[in-house]
């Protein structure tokens, strides 16, 4: 069955390693008949969550802040699977992705018990470090997040050993892993 996939790209580098992972993942997913929509968060006007807890009154425009999150909300609500794509920044996801993800709370606010819409999820991450230890804090964050949201992990690509933009192009095995994950859905 065709799935709706939303990719939240937290990398500011348009020709970077995260982008290359996204391109391969998308090719695989589209080859399998899935619909993919990608948001390059760096190019969008997205403000941080205010923590006001006053959202959720209008499902079509759930947050009190009216910025480019309005472009993301309808696709997020409809999506079967959310792809969190990010460079590792200080053993976490990038600020661009965290900022957008926090704002998804406004969708949960549409429900009386703050229930989040249930999704499948994928993590694509590029990083300089290439050890299990380097990825451990992100793995912990990702699994805690999914556990809290009640989401199901459908796969993780940790693409270590990549500092310079595009260095991943010399690592066909990492690109293939991203393609294969997309094609496996
Ligand atoms: C501000 C900043 C923080 C970073 N922190 C880490 C880190 O904690 N661990 C790591 O392995 N790489 C770190 N890196 C390296 C990036 O994760 C790496 O360059 C990655 O390939 C960038 O992905 P991109 O090309 O998609 O932007 C950092 C890079 C920057 C600019």
mmCIF file of N, CA, C and O in Angstrom, residues 131-168:
data_model
loop_
_atom_site.group_PDB
_atom_site.id
_atom_site.type_symbol
_atom_site.label_atom_id
_atom_site.label_comp_id
_atom_site.label_asym_id
_atom_site.label_seq_id
_atom_site.Cartn_x
_atom_site.Cartn_y
_atom_site.Cartn_z
ATOM 1 N N UNK A 131 31.733 6.171 15.587
ATOM 2 C CA UNK A 131 31.726 5.067 16.557
ATOM 3 C C UNK A 131 30.320 4.897 17.140
ATOM 4 O O UNK A 131 29.502 5.826 17.097
ATOM 5 N N UNK A 132 30.087 3.723 17.693
ATOM 6 C CA UNK A 132 28.806 3.471 18.351
ATOM 7 C C UNK A 132 28.596 4.477 19.488
ATOM 8 O O UNK A 132 27.498 4.990 19.697
ATOM 9 N N UNK A 133 29.693 4.771 20.178
ATOM 10 C CA UNK A 133 29.649 5.719 21.303
ATOM 11 C C UNK A 133 29.197 7.105 20.843
ATOM 12 O O UNK A 133 28.451 7.804 21.531
ATOM 13 N N UNK A 134 29.653 7.495 19.649
ATOM 14 C CA UNK A 134 29.295 8.825 19.134
ATOM 15 C C UNK A 134 27.787 8.946 18.907
ATOM 16 O O UNK A 134 27.203 9.997 19.113
ATOM 17 N N UNK A 135 27.159 7.850 18.478
ATOM 18 C CA UNK A 135 25.731 7.902 18.156
ATOM 19 C C UNK A 135 24.836 7.583 19.354
ATOM 20 O O UNK A 135 23.625 7.728 19.263
ATOM 21 N N UNK A 136 25.447 7.150 20.460
ATOM 22 C CA UNK A 136 24.630 6.696 21.599
ATOM 23 C C UNK A 136 23.665 7.767 22.126
ATOM 24 O O UNK A 136 22.487 7.479 22.355
ATOM 25 N N UNK A 137 24.104 9.041 22.314
ATOM 26 C CA UNK A 137 23.155 10.045 22.832
ATOM 27 C C UNK A 137 21.968 10.270 21.895
ATOM 28 O O UNK A 137 20.840 10.476 22.352
ATOM 29 N N UNK A 138 22.218 10.244 20.593
ATOM 30 C CA UNK A 138 21.131 10.437 19.625
ATOM 31 C C UNK A 138 20.192 9.230 19.637
ATOM 32 O O UNK A 138 18.966 9.388 19.567
ATOM 33 N N UNK A 139 20.769 8.046 19.737
ATOM 34 C CA UNK A 139 19.940 6.834 19.785
ATOM 35 C C UNK A 139 19.024 6.889 21.001
ATOM 36 O O UNK A 139 17.824 6.582 20.920
ATOM 37 N N UNK A 140 19.583 7.338 22.107
ATOM 38 C CA UNK A 140 18.799 7.441 23.343
ATOM 39 C C UNK A 140 17.654 8.440 23.157
ATOM 40 O O UNK A 140 16.500 8.161 23.492
ATOM 41 N N UNK A 141 17.991 9.602 22.599
ATOM 42 C CA UNK A 141 16.977 10.649 22.358
ATOM 43 C C UNK A 141 15.884 10.122 21.426
ATOM 44 O O UNK A 141 14.682 10.274 21.707
ATOM 45 N N UNK A 142 16.303 9.521 20.322
ATOM 46 C CA UNK A 142 15.337 9.062 19.308
ATOM 47 C C UNK A 142 14.378 8.020 19.897
ATOM 48 O O UNK A 142 13.162 8.108 19.723
ATOM 49 N N UNK A 143 14.917 7.062 20.617
ATOM 50 C CA UNK A 143 14.050 6.003 21.157
ATOM 51 C C UNK A 143 13.152 6.539 22.277
ATOM 52 O O UNK A 143 11.994 6.138 22.396
ATOM 53 N N UNK A 144 13.671 7.473 23.070
ATOM 54 C CA UNK A 144 12.834 8.086 24.122
ATOM 55 C C UNK A 144 11.699 8.887 23.494
ATOM 56 O O UNK A 144 10.548 8.847 23.951
ATOM 57 N N UNK A 145 12.030 9.591 22.431
ATOM 58 C CA UNK A 145 11.019 10.395 21.726
ATOM 59 C C UNK A 145 9.905 9.500 21.177
ATOM 60 O O UNK A 145 8.707 9.748 21.402
ATOM 61 N N UNK A 146 10.307 8.442 20.480
ATOM 62 C CA UNK A 146 9.304 7.556 19.878
ATOM 63 C C UNK A 146 8.478 6.848 20.941
ATOM 64 O O UNK A 146 7.259 6.664 20.786
ATOM 65 N N UNK A 147 9.146 6.471 22.002
ATOM 66 C CA UNK A 147 8.452 5.807 23.104
ATOM 67 C C UNK A 147 7.379 6.724 23.676
ATOM 68 O O UNK A 147 6.243 6.323 23.930
ATOM 69 N N UNK A 148 7.743 7.977 23.838
ATOM 70 C CA UNK A 148 6.808 8.960 24.396
ATOM 71 C C UNK A 148 5.652 9.231 23.451
ATOM 72 O O UNK A 148 4.492 9.370 23.879
ATOM 73 N N UNK A 149 5.957 9.325 22.155
ATOM 74 C CA UNK A 149 4.919 9.651 21.182
ATOM 75 C C UNK A 149 4.050 8.449 20.822
ATOM 76 O O UNK A 149 2.969 8.600 20.252
ATOM 77 N N UNK A 150 4.559 7.260 21.112
ATOM 78 C CA UNK A 150 3.862 6.044 20.691
ATOM 79 C C UNK A 150 4.065 5.755 19.216
ATOM 80 O O UNK A 150 3.221 5.145 18.556
ATOM 81 N N UNK A 151 5.208 6.197 18.689
ATOM 82 C CA UNK A 151 5.524 5.969 17.278
ATOM 83 C C UNK A 151 6.381 4.703 17.133
ATOM 84 O O UNK A 151 7.046 4.281 18.075
ATOM 85 N N UNK A 152 6.384 4.185 15.871
ATOM 86 C CA UNK A 152 7.145 2.960 15.621
ATOM 87 C C UNK A 152 8.376 3.268 14.756
ATOM 88 O O UNK A 152 8.237 3.874 13.694
ATOM 89 N N UNK A 153 9.526 2.846 15.219
ATOM 90 C CA UNK A 153 10.749 3.018 14.432
ATOM 91 C C UNK A 153 10.746 2.066 13.244
ATOM 92 O O UNK A 153 10.540 0.868 13.391
ATOM 93 N N UNK A 154 10.981 2.604 12.044
ATOM 94 C CA UNK A 154 11.056 1.760 10.844
ATOM 95 C C UNK A 154 12.475 1.679 10.295
ATOM 96 O O UNK A 154 12.682 1.034 9.267
ATOM 97 N N UNK A 155 13.417 2.341 10.952
ATOM 98 C CA UNK A 155 14.805 2.207 10.507
ATOM 99 C C UNK A 155 15.622 3.444 10.780
ATOM 100 O O UNK A 155 15.098 4.551 10.831
ATOM 101 N N UNK A 156 16.914 3.205 10.985
ATOM 102 C CA UNK A 156 17.847 4.290 11.298
ATOM 103 C C UNK A 156 19.078 4.145 10.407
ATOM 104 O O UNK A 156 19.596 3.028 10.256
ATOM 105 N N UNK A 157 19.523 5.257 9.833
ATOM 106 C CA UNK A 157 20.824 5.261 9.150
ATOM 107 C C UNK A 157 21.727 6.235 9.897
ATOM 108 O O UNK A 157 21.464 7.435 9.940
ATOM 109 N N UNK A 158 22.785 5.718 10.479
ATOM 110 C CA UNK A 158 23.817 6.558 11.067
ATOM 111 C C UNK A 158 24.980 6.580 10.077
ATOM 112 O O UNK A 158 25.677 5.571 9.923
ATOM 113 N N UNK A 159 25.156 7.714 9.402
ATOM 114 C CA UNK A 159 26.207 7.809 8.387
ATOM 115 C C UNK A 159 27.389 8.575 8.957
ATOM 116 O O UNK A 159 27.513 9.791 8.787
ATOM 117 N N UNK A 160 28.254 7.864 9.670
ATOM 118 C CA UNK A 160 29.412 8.472 10.310
ATOM 119 C C UNK A 160 30.594 8.610 9.356
ATOM 120 O O UNK A 160 30.575 8.070 8.239
ATOM 121 N N UNK A 161 31.605 9.354 9.819
ATOM 122 C CA UNK A 161 32.820 9.531 9.025
ATOM 123 C C UNK A 161 32.687 10.604 7.967
ATOM 124 O O UNK A 161 33.478 10.652 7.017
ATOM 125 N N UNK A 162 31.670 11.479 8.129
ATOM 126 C CA UNK A 162 31.413 12.511 7.109
ATOM 127 C C UNK A 162 31.467 13.897 7.737
ATOM 128 O O UNK A 162 30.533 14.286 8.427
ATOM 129 N N UNK A 163 32.542 14.622 7.463
ATOM 130 C CA UNK A 163 32.635 16.008 7.958
ATOM 131 C C UNK A 163 32.310 16.994 6.842
ATOM 132 O O UNK A 163 31.422 17.828 6.972
ATOM 133 N N UNK A 164 33.025 16.887 5.729
ATOM 134 C CA UNK A 164 32.837 17.864 4.648
ATOM 135 C C UNK A 164 31.542 17.581 3.881
ATOM 136 O O UNK A 164 31.139 16.424 3.731
ATOM 137 N N UNK A 165 30.929 18.655 3.387
ATOM 138 C CA UNK A 165 29.717 18.496 2.584
ATOM 139 C C UNK A 165 30.019 17.604 1.387
ATOM 140 O O UNK A 165 30.989 17.835 0.665
ATOM 141 N N UNK A 166 29.230 16.585 1.221
ATOM 142 C CA UNK A 166 29.382 15.707 0.061
ATOM 143 C C UNK A 166 30.383 14.592 0.239
ATOM 144 O O UNK A 166 30.562 13.764 -0.657
ATOM 145 N N UNK A 167 31.027 14.511 1.405
ATOM 146 C CA UNK A 167 32.012 13.430 1.578
ATOM 147 C C UNK A 167 31.333 12.057 1.530
ATOM 148 O O UNK A 167 31.949 11.048 1.193
ATOM 149 N N UNK A 168 30.059 12.044 1.799
ATOM 150 C CA UNK A 168 29.312 10.776 1.778
ATOM 151 C C UNK A 168 29.258 10.173 0.368
ATOM 152 O O UNK A 168 29.038 8.959 0.217
#
